[in-house]
XYZ file of C-alpha atoms in Angstrom:
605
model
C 0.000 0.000 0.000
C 1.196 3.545 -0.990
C 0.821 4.477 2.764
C 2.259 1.530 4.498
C 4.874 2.930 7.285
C 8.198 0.904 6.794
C 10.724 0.049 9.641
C 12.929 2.651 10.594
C 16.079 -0.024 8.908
C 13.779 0.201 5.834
C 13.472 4.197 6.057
C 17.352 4.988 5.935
C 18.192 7.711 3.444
C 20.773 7.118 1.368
C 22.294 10.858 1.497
C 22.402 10.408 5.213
C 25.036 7.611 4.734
C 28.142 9.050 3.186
C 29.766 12.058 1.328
C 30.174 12.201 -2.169
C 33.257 13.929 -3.059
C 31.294 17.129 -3.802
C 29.941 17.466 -0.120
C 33.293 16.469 1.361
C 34.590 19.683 -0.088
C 31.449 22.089 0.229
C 29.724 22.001 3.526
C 26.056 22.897 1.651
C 25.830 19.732 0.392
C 26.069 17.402 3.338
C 23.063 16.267 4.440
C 21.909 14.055 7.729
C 22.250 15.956 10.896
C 23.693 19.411 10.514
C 23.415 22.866 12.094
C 25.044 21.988 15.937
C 25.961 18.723 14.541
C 28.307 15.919 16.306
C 31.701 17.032 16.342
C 31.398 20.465 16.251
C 30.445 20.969 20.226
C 32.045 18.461 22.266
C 34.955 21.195 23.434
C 32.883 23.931 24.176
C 30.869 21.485 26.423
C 33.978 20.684 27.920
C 34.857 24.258 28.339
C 31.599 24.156 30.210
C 32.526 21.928 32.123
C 35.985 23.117 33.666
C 37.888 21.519 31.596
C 40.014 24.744 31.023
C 39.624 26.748 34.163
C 43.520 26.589 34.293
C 46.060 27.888 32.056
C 45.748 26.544 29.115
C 49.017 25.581 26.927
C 49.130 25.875 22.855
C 51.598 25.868 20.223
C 52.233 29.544 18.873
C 51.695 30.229 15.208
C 53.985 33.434 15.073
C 50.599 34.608 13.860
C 49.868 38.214 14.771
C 46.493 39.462 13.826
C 45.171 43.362 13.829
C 41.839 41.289 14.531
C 40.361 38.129 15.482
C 36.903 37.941 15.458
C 35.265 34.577 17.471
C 32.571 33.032 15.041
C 31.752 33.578 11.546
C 27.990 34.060 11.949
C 26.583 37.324 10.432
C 27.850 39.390 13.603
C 31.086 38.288 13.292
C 31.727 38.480 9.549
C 29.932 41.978 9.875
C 32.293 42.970 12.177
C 35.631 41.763 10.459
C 34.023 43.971 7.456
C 33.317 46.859 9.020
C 37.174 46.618 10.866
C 38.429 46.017 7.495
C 36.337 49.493 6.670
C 37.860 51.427 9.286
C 41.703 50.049 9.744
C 42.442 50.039 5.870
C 42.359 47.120 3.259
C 45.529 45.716 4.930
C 44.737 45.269 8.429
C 45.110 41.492 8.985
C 42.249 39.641 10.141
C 41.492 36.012 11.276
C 37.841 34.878 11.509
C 37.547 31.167 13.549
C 34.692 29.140 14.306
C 34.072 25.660 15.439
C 31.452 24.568 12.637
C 32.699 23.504 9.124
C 30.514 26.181 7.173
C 30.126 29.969 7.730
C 26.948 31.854 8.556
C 25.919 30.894 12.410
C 22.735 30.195 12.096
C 22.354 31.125 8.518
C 22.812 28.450 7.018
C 22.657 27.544 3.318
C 21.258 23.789 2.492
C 21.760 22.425 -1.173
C 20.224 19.138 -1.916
C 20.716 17.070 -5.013
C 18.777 15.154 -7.286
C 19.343 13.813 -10.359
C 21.792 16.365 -11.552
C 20.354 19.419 -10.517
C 20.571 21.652 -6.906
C 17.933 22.816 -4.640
C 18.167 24.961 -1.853
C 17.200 25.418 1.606
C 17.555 27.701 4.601
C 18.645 25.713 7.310
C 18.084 28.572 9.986
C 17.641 32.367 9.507
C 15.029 32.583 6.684
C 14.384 36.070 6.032
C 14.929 39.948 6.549
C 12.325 40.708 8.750
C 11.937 42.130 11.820
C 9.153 43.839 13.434
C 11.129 47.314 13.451
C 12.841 49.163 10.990
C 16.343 48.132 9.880
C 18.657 50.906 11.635
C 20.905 52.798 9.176
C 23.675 50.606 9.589
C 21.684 47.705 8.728
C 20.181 49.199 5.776
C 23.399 50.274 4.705
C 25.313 47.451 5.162
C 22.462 45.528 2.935
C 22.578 48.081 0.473
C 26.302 48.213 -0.066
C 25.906 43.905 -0.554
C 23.514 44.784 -3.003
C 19.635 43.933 -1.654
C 16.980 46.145 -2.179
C 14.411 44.965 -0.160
C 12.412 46.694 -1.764
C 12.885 45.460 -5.067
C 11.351 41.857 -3.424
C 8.106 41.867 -5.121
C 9.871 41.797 -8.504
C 11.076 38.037 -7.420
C 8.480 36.958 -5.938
C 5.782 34.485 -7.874
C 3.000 34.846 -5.959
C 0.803 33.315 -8.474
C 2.463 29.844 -8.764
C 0.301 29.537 -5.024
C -2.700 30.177 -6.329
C -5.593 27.577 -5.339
C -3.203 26.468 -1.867
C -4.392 27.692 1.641
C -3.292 27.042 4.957
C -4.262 23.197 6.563
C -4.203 21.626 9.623
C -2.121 17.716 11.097
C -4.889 16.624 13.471
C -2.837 13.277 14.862
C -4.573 10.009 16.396
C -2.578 10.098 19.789
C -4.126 13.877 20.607
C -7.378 13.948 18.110
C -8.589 10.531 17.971
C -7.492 10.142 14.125
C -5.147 11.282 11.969
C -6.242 13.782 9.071
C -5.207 16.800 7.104
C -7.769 19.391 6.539
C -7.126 22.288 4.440
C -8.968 25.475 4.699
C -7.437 26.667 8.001
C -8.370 30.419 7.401
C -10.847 33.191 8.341
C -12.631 32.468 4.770
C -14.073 28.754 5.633
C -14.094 28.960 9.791
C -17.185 27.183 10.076
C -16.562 23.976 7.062
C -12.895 23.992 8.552
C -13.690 23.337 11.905
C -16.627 21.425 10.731
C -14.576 18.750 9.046
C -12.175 18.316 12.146
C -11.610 15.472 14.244
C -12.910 17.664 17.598
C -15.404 16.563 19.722
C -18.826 18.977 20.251
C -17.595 21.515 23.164
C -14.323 21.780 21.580
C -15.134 22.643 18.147
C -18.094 25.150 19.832
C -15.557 26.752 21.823
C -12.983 27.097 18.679
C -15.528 28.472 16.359
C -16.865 31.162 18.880
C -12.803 32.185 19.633
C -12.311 32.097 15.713
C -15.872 34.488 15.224
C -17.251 36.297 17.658
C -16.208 39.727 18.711
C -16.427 39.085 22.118
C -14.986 41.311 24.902
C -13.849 38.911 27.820
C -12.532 42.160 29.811
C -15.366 44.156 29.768
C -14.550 45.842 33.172
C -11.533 47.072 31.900
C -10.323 50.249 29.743
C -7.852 49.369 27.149
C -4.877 50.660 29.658
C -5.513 48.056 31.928
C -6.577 45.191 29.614
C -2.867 46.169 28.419
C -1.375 46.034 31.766
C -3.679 42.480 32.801
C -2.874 40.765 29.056
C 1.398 41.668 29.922
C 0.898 39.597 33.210
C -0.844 36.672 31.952
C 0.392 33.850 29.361
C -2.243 33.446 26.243
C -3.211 29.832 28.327
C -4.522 31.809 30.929
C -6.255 33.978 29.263
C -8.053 31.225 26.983
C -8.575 29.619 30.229
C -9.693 31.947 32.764
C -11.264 34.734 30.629
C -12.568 33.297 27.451
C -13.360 29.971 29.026
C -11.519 27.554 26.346
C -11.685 24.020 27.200
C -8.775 21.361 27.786
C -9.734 20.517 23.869
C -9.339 23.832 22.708
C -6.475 24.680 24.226
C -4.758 21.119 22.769
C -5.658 23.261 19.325
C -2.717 25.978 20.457
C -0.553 23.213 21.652
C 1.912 24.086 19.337
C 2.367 27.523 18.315
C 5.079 29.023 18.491
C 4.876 32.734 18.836
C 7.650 35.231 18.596
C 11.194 33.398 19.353
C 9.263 30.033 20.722
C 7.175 31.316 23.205
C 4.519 28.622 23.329
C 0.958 29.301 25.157
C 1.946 28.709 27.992
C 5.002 30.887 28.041
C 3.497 33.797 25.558
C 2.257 36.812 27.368
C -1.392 36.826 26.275
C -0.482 40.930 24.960
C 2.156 39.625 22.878
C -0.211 37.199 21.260
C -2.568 39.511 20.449
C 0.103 41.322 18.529
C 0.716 38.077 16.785
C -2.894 38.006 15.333
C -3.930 35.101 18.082
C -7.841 34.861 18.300
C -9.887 35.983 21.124
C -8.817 40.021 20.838
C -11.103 41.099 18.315
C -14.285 42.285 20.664
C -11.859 44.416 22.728
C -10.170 47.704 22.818
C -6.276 47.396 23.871
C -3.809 50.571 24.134
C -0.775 49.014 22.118
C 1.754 51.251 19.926
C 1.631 51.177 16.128
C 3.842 48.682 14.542
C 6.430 49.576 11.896
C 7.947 46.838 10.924
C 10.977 46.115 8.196
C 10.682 45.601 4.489
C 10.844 41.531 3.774
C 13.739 39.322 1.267
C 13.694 35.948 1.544
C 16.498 34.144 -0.348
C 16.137 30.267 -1.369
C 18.699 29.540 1.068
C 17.558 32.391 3.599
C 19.874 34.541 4.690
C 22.656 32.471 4.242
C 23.210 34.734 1.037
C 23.858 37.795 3.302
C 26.691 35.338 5.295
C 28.271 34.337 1.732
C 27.903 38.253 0.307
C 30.210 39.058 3.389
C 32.404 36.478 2.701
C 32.817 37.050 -0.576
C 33.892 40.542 0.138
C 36.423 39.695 2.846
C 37.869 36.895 0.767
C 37.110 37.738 -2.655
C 38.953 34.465 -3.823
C 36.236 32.580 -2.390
C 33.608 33.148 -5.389
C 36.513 34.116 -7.906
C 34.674 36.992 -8.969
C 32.731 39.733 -7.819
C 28.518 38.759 -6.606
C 25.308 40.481 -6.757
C 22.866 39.730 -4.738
C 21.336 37.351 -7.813
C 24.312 36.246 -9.017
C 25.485 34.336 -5.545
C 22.373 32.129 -5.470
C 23.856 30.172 -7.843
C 27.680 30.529 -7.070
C 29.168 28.215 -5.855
C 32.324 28.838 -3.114
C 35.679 27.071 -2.942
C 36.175 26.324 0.647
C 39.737 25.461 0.372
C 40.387 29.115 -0.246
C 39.418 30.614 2.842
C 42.139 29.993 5.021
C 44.782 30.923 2.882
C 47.436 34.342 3.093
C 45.643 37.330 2.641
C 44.032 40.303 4.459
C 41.542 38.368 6.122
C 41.106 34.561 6.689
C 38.296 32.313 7.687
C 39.727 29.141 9.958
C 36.900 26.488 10.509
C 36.743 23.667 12.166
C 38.351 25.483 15.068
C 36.669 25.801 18.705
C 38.330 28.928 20.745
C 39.158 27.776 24.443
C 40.676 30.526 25.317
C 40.884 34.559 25.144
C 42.888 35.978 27.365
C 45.091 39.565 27.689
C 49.062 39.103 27.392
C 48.997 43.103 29.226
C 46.871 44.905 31.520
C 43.116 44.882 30.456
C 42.542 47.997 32.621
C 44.923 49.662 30.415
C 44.818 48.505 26.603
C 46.868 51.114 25.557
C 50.007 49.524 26.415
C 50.256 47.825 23.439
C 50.121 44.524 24.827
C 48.179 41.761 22.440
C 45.093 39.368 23.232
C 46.306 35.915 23.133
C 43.574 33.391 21.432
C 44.017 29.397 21.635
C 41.875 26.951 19.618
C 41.536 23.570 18.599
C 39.639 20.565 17.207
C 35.691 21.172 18.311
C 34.986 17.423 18.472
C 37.922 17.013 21.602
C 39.690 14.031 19.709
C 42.843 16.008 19.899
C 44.648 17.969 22.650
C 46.563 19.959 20.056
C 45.647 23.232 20.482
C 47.347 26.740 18.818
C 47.961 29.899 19.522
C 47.726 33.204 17.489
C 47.869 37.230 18.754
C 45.527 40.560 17.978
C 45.635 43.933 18.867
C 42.018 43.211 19.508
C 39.442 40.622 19.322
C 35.370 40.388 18.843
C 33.725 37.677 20.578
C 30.895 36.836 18.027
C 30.014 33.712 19.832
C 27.205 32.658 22.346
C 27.026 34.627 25.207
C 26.854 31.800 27.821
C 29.964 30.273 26.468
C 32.381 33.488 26.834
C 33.053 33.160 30.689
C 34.447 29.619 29.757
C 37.118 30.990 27.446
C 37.887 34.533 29.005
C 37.787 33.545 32.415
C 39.245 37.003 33.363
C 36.268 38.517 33.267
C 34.673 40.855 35.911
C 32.058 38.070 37.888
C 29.119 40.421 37.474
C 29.816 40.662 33.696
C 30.366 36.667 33.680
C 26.776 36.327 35.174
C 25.181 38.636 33.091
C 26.564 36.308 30.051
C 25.097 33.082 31.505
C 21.822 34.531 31.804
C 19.957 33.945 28.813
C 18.756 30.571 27.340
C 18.989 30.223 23.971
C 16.068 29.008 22.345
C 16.496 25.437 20.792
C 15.032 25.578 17.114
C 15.375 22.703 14.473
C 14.659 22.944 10.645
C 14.339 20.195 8.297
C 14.959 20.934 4.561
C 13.145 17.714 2.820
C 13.681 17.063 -1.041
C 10.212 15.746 -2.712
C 9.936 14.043 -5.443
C 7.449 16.096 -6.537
C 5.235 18.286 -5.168
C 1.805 16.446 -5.894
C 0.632 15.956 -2.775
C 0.926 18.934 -2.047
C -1.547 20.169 -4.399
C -3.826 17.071 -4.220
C -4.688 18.545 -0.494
C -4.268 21.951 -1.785
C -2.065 23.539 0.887
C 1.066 25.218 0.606
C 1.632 25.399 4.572
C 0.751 22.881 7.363
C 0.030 23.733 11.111
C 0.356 20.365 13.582
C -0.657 21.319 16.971
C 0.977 17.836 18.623
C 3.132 15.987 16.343
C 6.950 16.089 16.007
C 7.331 18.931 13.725
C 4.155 21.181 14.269
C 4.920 23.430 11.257
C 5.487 22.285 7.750
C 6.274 25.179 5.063
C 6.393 25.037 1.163
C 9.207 27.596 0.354
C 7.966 31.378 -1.150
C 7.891 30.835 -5.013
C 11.174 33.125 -5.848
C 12.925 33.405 -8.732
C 16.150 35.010 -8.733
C 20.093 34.373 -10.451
C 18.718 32.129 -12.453
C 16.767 30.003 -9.540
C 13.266 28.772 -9.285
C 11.454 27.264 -6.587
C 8.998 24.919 -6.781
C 8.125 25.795 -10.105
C 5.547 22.858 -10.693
C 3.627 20.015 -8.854
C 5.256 17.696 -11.325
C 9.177 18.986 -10.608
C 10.808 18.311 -7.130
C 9.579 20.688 -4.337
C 11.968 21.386 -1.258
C 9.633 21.302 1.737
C 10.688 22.802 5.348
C 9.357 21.186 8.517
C 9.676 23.229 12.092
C 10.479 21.544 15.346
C 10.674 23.979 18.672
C 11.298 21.538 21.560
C 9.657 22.567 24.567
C 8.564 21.028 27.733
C 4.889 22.735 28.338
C 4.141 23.670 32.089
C 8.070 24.647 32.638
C 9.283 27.881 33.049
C 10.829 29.596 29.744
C 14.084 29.246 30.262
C 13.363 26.253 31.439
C 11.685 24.639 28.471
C 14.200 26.062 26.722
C 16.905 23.684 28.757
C 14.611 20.762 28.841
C 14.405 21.277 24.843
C 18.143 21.577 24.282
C 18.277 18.427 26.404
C 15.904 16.123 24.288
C 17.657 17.702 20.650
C 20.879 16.967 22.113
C 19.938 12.957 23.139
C 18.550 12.367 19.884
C 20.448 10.804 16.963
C 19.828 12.025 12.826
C 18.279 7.895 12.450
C 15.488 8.645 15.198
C 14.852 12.594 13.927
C 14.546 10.684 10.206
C 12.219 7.917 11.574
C 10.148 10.655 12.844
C 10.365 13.271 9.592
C 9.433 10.235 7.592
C 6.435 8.573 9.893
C 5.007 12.479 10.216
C 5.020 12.745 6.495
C 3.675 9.553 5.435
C 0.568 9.872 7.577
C 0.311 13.348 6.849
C 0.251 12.407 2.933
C -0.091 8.554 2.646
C -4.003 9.212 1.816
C -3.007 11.157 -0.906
C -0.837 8.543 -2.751
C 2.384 9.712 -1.241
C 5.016 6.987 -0.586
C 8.140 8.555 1.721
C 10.077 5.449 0.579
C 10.172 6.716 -3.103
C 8.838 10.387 -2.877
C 11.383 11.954 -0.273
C 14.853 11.696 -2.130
C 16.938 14.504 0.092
C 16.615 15.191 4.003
C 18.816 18.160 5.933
C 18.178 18.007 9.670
C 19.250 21.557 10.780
C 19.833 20.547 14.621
C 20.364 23.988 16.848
C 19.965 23.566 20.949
C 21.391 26.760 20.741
C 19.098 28.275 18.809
C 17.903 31.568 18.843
C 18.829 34.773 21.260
C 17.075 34.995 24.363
C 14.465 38.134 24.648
C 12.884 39.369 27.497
C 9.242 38.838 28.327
C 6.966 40.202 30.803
C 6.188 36.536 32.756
C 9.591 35.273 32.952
C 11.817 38.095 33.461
C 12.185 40.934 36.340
C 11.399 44.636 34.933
C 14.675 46.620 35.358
C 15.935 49.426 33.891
C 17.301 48.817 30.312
C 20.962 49.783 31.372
C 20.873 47.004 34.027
C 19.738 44.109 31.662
C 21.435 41.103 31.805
C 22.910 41.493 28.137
C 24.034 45.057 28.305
C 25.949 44.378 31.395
C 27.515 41.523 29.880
C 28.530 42.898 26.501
C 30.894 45.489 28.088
C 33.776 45.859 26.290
C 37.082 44.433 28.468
C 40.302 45.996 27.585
C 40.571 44.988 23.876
C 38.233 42.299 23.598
C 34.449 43.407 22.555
C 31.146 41.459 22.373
C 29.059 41.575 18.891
C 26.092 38.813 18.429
C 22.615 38.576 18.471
C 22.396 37.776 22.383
C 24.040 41.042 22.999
C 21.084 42.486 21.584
C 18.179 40.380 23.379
C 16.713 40.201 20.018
C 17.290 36.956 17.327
C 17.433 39.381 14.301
C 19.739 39.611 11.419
C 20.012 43.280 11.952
C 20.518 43.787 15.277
C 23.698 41.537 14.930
C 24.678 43.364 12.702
C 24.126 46.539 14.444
C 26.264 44.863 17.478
C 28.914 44.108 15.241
C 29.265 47.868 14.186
C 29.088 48.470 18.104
C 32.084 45.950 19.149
C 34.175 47.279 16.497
C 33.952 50.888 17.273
C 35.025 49.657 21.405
C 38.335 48.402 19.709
C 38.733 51.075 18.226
C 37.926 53.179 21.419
C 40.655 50.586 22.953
C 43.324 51.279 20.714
C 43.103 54.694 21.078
C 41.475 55.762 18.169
C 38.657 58.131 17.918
């Protein structure tokens, strides 16, 4: 039968097995378990774990460095450009960082099939924000070459036409599985009509979904502000617009801004999301103005690659536009060779540390950085100097390696919890499934992945996605692990945990049953009609931000990640956490930021 669910031996992807020759040499390619993958963290959990609390010994290089910037995300690759902007073409700078592709979290996924290349995003997906881009931002984009506003002109909205939202009802939670498509303000009544639910939860859903009902009548829209910031969206379902346990299930796995699920959301933060239940009610909230919007086929992965192309322009052999690099293709071996700037992966830093006085960096003295192997099958570690250095890692991993820090400032750094995210780039066959249930994006409240996305139909440098049911169709499935009932920070831990203790055969087993009952009905057989899978695997996911139920009001210049991104001597801090915000621009904006305290360290003005 088309449906049938193999054995997990019987679901093994052949990709997942071994490199071809290709992948061995470009990191896009490989496929199985990527993003945090095995190998490229086992140091840094040492690092956690005392491992180098002492002094730590390393074979010097004779390398001296104007700059060395710690992780070759988009903060740190912003930074060594806008370094290279301010010291002169010639100032020598070394980027390291313990994965075996640039970009952080912007990933770029290429899978192949039968001779040709399709792309993924195997983290940060778009520019977008809800604020505008800052000037630096914006500028830094523009001088890359994207226009955001020029998006429209690549985008093929019509190739969706006929496709709507649907909904994964599973047996275990629902009583059966099924698909049902229609999951929009358009067809409330059939949609919930054809759902699994039983009677009071399908009556409470459709009266959330459309009636304009105030359920704070008693208060003006100041305080329904003030009451909705103090309460989780649960509670308020629950206690105000009287939702039952079967309703709530429903929201069981949305993920609002940055993974805040129901439980964790503040109820006035879902409203801004668009949640139902706020349309009877006046609430005093502050306009939004939010960013323009680019999405790349491989996210912003292109903006990583633009910036590496212009700090190694060997890499690409030739100058990119923002079109042109969608196709290009990089040559990794070229990254860390002599030049201006080089790009060392593979390489975890274990230690940062001042060779002089970090009260006074003026005296000329340089920051000694030691790195090795990330996967700890090797004590060898090395040694190079800089004038200064930009720590463009995680926060919580920077008291490890500059144990020299002030305590306060080290406490500060451990404070957040990154938010565990994983996203799966899977390689159909075709794409006729898809359009038999006539959905182009999947919401499912309780199963494994609980969002399942067809990628926007862009065409750009010669690239098309998904340009036909019949062609091959790169899907992208969401998983946010999250332990409901915890604290944030602690679902975020309990998350990390579970990602961490599972291995790329189980997450495949699981991408693979999810799919098959999801589409088995509809003729689709994983066994022939998945040919490419990309787990992108991040327990450190995104930045922590602050919310109103799990975090302490204080005054902004006594947060947690302004304290801790205080310059020390010559070492700064540029990343995302340093920002309490998981946005492409606001690492870059802290990138501008860390380089302008070295150059505040060095004297300059």
């Amino acid at each position: 039968m088309a449906n049938a669910m193999p054995s997990p031996a019987q679901a093994a992807s052949p990709a997942a097995v071994s490199l071809n020759e290709t992948a061995a040499s470009y990191p896009p390619l490989r496929t199985g378990l990527r993003g945090q993958y095995p190998g490229s963290f086992e140091v840094a959990h040492a690092a956690r774990d005392g491992l180098f609390a002492g002094p730590v010994t390393a074979t010097d290089t004779g390398e001296h460095y104007d700059l060395v910037v710690v992780g070759a995300g988009i903060s740190g690759l912003s930074a060594a450009l806008f370094y290279q902007r301010a010291m002169g073409p010639d100032a020598r700078i070394l980027i390291v960082d313990n994965h075996d592709d640039f970009g952080g979290h912007a990933k770029r996924n290429a899978l192949q099939y039968k001779g040709q290349t399709y792309l993924g995003y195997g983290g940060t997906m778009s520019i977008e924000t809800p604020f505008p881009y800052s000037f630096t931002a914006t500028t830094l984009l523009m001088d890359l070459g994207i226009r955001p506003d020029t998006y429209s002109s690549y985008l093929k909205t019509s190739r969706l036409k006929g496709l709507e939202p649907a909904v994964f009802y599973d047996r275990e939670n629902f009583g059966k599985d099924q698909l049902v498509p229609g999951y929009h303000e358009k067809n409330w009544d059939r949609f919930f009509r054809d759902s699994p639910l039983d009677d009071e939860t399908r009556t409470d859903l459709l009266r959330l979904h459309t009636q304009a009902i105030n359920y704070l009548p008693d208060l003006t829209p100041d305080a329904r502000q003030a009451l909705l910031r103090t309460i989780s969206y649960e509670t308020f379902l629950r206690r105000y617009a009287h939702m039952s346990d079967g309703a709530i299930r429903f929201f069981a796995g949305k993920a609002f801004r940055n993974n805040m699920r129901v439980d964790t959301c503040p109820a006035y933060d879902a409203m801004k999301a668009e949640a139902p239940g706020f349309n009877g009610m006046e609430v005093t909230h502050d306009t939004p103005h939010e960013s323009a919007v680019f999405h790349f086929p491989d996210g912003n992965a292109t903006i990583a690659r633009l910036l590496v192309g212009r700090l190694v322009p060997s890499f690409f052999g030739a100058p990119q536009t923002a079109a042109s690099i969608v196709m290009a293709q990089g040559n990794y071996s070229r990254l860390d060779q002599p030049g201006a700037v080089r790009i060392r992966l593979n390489s975890m830093v274990v230690r940062v540390e001042h060779t002089g006085d970090p009260i006074r960096p003026n005296d000329n003295k340089p920051v000694r950085v030691v790195y090795q192997k990330p996967d700890g099958t090797s004590d060898t570690r090395h040694a190079v100097m800089a004038d200064n250095v930009i720590m463009a890692c995680f926060n919580n991993i920077i008291p490890f390696i500059v144990p020299s820090l002030p305590e306060s400032q080290k406490d500060a750094l451990k404070y957040p919890s990154k938010v565990p995210m994983q996203y799966s780039s899977v390689l159909l066959r075709n794409g006729q499934a898809l359009r038999r249930c006539g959905t182009q994006s999947i919401y499912a409240p309780c199963s494994y992945h609980t969002r399942l996305l067809v990628d926007e139909p862009v065409d750009i440098g010669g690239y098309t996605t998904n340009p036909s049911p019949d062609r091959p169709t790169m899907i992208h499935l969401l998983r946010n692990a999250n332990a409901p009932g915890h604290p944030r920070k602690e679902q975020n831990r309990l998350g990390r945990q579970e990602m961490l203790a599972m291995t790329f055969p189980e997450i495949e087993a699981k991408t693979r049953d999810q799919l098959q009952r999801m589409f088995g009905p509809l003729g689709f057989n994983h066994e022939q009609d998945i040919v490419g899978l990309t787990v992108n695997r991040w327990p450190h996911g995104y930045a922590y931000t602050y919310d109103t139920l799990g975090d302490p009001y204080m005054p902004a210049a006594l947060r947690p990640h302004v304290i801790g991104r205080q310059p020390y001597g010559r070492i700064a801090i540029a990343n995302a956490d340093s920002t309490a915000a998981a946005f492409t621009n606001t690492a870059i904006d802290a990138a501008e930021r860390a380089v302008q305290e070295c150059l505040i360290s060095r004297g300059y003005t």
